[in-house]
CSV table of C-alpha atoms in Angstrom, one decimal:
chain,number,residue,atom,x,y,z
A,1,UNK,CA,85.8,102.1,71.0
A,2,UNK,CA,85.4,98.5,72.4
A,3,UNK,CA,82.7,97.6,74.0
A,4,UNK,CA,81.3,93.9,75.7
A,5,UNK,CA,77.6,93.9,77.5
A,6,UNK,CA,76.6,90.7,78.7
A,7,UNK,CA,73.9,90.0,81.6
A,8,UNK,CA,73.7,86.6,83.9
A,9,UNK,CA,70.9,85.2,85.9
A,10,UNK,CA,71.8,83.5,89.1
A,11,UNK,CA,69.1,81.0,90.5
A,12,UNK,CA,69.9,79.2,94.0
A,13,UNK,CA,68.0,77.5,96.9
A,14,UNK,CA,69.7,77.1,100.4
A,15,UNK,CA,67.8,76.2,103.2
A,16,UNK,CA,64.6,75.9,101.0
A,17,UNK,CA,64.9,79.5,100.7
A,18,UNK,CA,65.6,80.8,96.6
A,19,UNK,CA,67.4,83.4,95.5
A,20,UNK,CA,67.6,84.8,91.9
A,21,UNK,CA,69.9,87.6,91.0
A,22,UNK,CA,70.2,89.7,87.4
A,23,UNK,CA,73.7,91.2,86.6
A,24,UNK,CA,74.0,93.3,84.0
A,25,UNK,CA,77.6,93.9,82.9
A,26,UNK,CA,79.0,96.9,80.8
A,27,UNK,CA,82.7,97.3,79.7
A,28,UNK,CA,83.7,100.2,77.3
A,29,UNK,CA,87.3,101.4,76.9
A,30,UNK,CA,87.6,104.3,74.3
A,31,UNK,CA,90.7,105.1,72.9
A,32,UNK,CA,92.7,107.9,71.3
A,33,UNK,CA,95.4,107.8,69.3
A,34,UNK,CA,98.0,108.3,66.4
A,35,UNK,CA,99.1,105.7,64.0
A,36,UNK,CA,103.1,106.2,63.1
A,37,UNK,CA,104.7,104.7,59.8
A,38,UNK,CA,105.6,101.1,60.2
A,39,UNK,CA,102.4,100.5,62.2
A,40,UNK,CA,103.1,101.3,65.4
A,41,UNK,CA,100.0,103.1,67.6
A,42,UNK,CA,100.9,105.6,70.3
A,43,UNK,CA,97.5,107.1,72.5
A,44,UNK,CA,95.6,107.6,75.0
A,45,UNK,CA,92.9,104.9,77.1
A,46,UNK,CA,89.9,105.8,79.0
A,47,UNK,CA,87.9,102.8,80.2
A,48,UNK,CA,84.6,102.7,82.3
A,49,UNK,CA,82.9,99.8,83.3
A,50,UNK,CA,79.3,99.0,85.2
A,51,UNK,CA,77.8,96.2,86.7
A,52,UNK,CA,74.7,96.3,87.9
A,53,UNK,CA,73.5,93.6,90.1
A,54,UNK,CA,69.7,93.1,90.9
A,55,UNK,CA,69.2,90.5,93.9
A,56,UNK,CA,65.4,91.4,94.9
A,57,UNK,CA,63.1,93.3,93.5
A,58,UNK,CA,64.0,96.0,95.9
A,59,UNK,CA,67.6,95.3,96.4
A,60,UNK,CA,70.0,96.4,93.7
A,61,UNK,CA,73.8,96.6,93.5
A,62,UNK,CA,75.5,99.0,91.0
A,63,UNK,CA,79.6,98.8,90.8
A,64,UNK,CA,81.7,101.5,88.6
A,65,UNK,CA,85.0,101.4,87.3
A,66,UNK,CA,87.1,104.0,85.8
A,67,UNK,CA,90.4,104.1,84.7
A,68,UNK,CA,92.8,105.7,82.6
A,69,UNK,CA,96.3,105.7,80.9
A,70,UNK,CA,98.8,105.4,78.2
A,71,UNK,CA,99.2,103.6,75.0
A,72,UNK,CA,101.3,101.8,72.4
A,73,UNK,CA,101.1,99.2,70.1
A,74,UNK,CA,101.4,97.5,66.8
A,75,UNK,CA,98.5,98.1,64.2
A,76,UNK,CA,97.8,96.2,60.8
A,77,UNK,CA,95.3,96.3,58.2
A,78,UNK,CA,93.5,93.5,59.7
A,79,UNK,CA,95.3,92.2,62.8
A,80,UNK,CA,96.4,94.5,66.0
A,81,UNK,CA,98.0,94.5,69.7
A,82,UNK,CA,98.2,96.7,72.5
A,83,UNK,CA,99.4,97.1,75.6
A,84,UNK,CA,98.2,100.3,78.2
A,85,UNK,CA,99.6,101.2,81.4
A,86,UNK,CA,97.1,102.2,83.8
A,87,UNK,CA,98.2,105.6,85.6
A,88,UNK,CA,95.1,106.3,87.9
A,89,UNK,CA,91.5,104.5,88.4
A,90,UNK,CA,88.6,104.1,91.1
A,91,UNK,CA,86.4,101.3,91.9
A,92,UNK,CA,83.1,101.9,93.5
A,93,UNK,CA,81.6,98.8,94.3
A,94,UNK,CA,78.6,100.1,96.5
A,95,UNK,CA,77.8,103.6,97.9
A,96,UNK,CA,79.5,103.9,101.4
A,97,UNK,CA,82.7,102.1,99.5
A,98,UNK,CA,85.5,103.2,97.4
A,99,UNK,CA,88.9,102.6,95.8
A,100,UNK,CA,91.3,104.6,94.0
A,101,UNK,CA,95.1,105.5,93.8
A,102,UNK,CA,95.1,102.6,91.3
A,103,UNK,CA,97.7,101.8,88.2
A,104,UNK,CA,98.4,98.5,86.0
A,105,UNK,CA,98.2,97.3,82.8
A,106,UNK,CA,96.2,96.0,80.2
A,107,UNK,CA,96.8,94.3,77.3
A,108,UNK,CA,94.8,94.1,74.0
A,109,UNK,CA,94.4,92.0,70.8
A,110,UNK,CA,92.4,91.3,68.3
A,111,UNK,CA,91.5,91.2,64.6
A,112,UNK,CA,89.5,93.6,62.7
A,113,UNK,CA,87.3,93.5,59.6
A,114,UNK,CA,87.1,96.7,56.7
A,115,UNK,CA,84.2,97.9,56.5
A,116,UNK,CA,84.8,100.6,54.1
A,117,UNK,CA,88.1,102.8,54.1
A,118,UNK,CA,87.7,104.6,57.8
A,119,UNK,CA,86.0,101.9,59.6
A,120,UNK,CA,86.5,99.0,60.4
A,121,UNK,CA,84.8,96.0,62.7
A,122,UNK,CA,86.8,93.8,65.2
A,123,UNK,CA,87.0,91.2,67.7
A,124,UNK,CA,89.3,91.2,71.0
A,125,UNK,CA,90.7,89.6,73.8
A,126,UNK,CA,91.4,91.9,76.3
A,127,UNK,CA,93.3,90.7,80.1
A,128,UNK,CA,93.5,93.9,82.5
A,129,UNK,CA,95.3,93.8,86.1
A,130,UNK,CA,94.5,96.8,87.9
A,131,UNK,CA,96.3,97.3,91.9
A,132,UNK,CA,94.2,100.0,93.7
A,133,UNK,CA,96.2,100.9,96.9
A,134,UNK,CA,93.7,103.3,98.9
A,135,UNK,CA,90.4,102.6,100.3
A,136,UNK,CA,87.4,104.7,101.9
A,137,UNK,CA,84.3,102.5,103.8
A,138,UNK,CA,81.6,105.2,104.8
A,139,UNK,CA,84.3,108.4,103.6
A,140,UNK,CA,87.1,107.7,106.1
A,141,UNK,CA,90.1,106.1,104.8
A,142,UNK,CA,91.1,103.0,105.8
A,143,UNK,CA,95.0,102.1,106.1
A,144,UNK,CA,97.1,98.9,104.9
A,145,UNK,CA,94.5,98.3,102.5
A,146,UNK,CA,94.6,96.8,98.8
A,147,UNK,CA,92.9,95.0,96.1
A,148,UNK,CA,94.0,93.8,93.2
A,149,UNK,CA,91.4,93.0,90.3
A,150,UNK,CA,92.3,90.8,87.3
A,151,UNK,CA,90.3,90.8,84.3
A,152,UNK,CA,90.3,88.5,80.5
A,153,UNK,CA,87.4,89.3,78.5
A,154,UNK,CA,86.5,89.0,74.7
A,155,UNK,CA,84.9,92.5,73.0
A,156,UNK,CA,83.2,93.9,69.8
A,157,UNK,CA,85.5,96.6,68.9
A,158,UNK,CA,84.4,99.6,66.5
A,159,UNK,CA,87.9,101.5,64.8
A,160,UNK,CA,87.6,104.8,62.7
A,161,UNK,CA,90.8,105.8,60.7
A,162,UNK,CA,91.0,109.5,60.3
């Protein structure tokens, strides 16, 4: 499991009119996997994500990510790298907005600390490019439509060996 949370206040005046807004950012990927003999990982990746964006105190945004896909990689005792391909994932970044059909890849290192003989304690870098190729405004599909989001953030990771 690696997990980041991090929040951001946003303070601005235009106009003489000011603005604040709170976001509150949650990124978990969890993965599943086996670890062959010379090191090398083969698994599974689920990741979901929320941001959560308060702009008034009656006005709130709340975005979700999920996505999902395939793994390998190269494990040590301490040090490790992965790389996923994404097969499917949605992004919902409001409620009368959505976008799925998407694929990628993400890659994944980091270092991590023993902390007894099953778990362990890291740090990593993660970079994620995710290409989502259908979109819905109000449930009707809308055509020629794509996004691509790109994504390099650190994490706290949390590894049990079984």
């Amino acid at each position: 499991l690696d997990t980041l949370y991090y929040t951001k206040k946003d303070d601005s005046t235009i106009g003489g009119s000011n603005t604040t807004s709170d976001t509150k950012t949650l990124y978990n990927d969890l993965l599943f996997g086996y670890l062959f003999s010379g090191s090398w990982y083969g698994g599974l990746l689920y990741g979901s994500d929320s941001i959560e964006t308060q702009m008034t105190a009656t006005t709130s945004r709340k975005e979700l990510l999920t996505h999902y896909g395939l793994s390998l990689g190269y494990v040590t005792e301490t040090w490790f790298f992965m790389g996923h391909y994404i097969l499917s994932g949605s992004y919902v970044p409001n409620d009368s907005q959505k976008w799925s059909d998407a694929s990628g890849l993400q890659i994944d290192g980091g270092y991590a600390f023993a902390m007894g003989s099953t778990f362990s304690l890291g740090l990593q870098l993660t970079y994620r490019n995710l290409n989502y190729k259908t979109y819905e405004s109000s449930g009707a599909k809308v055509s020629s439509s794509s996004l691509a989001k790109t994504e390099l953030y650190p994490s706290i990771d949390l590894i049990f060996r079984f």
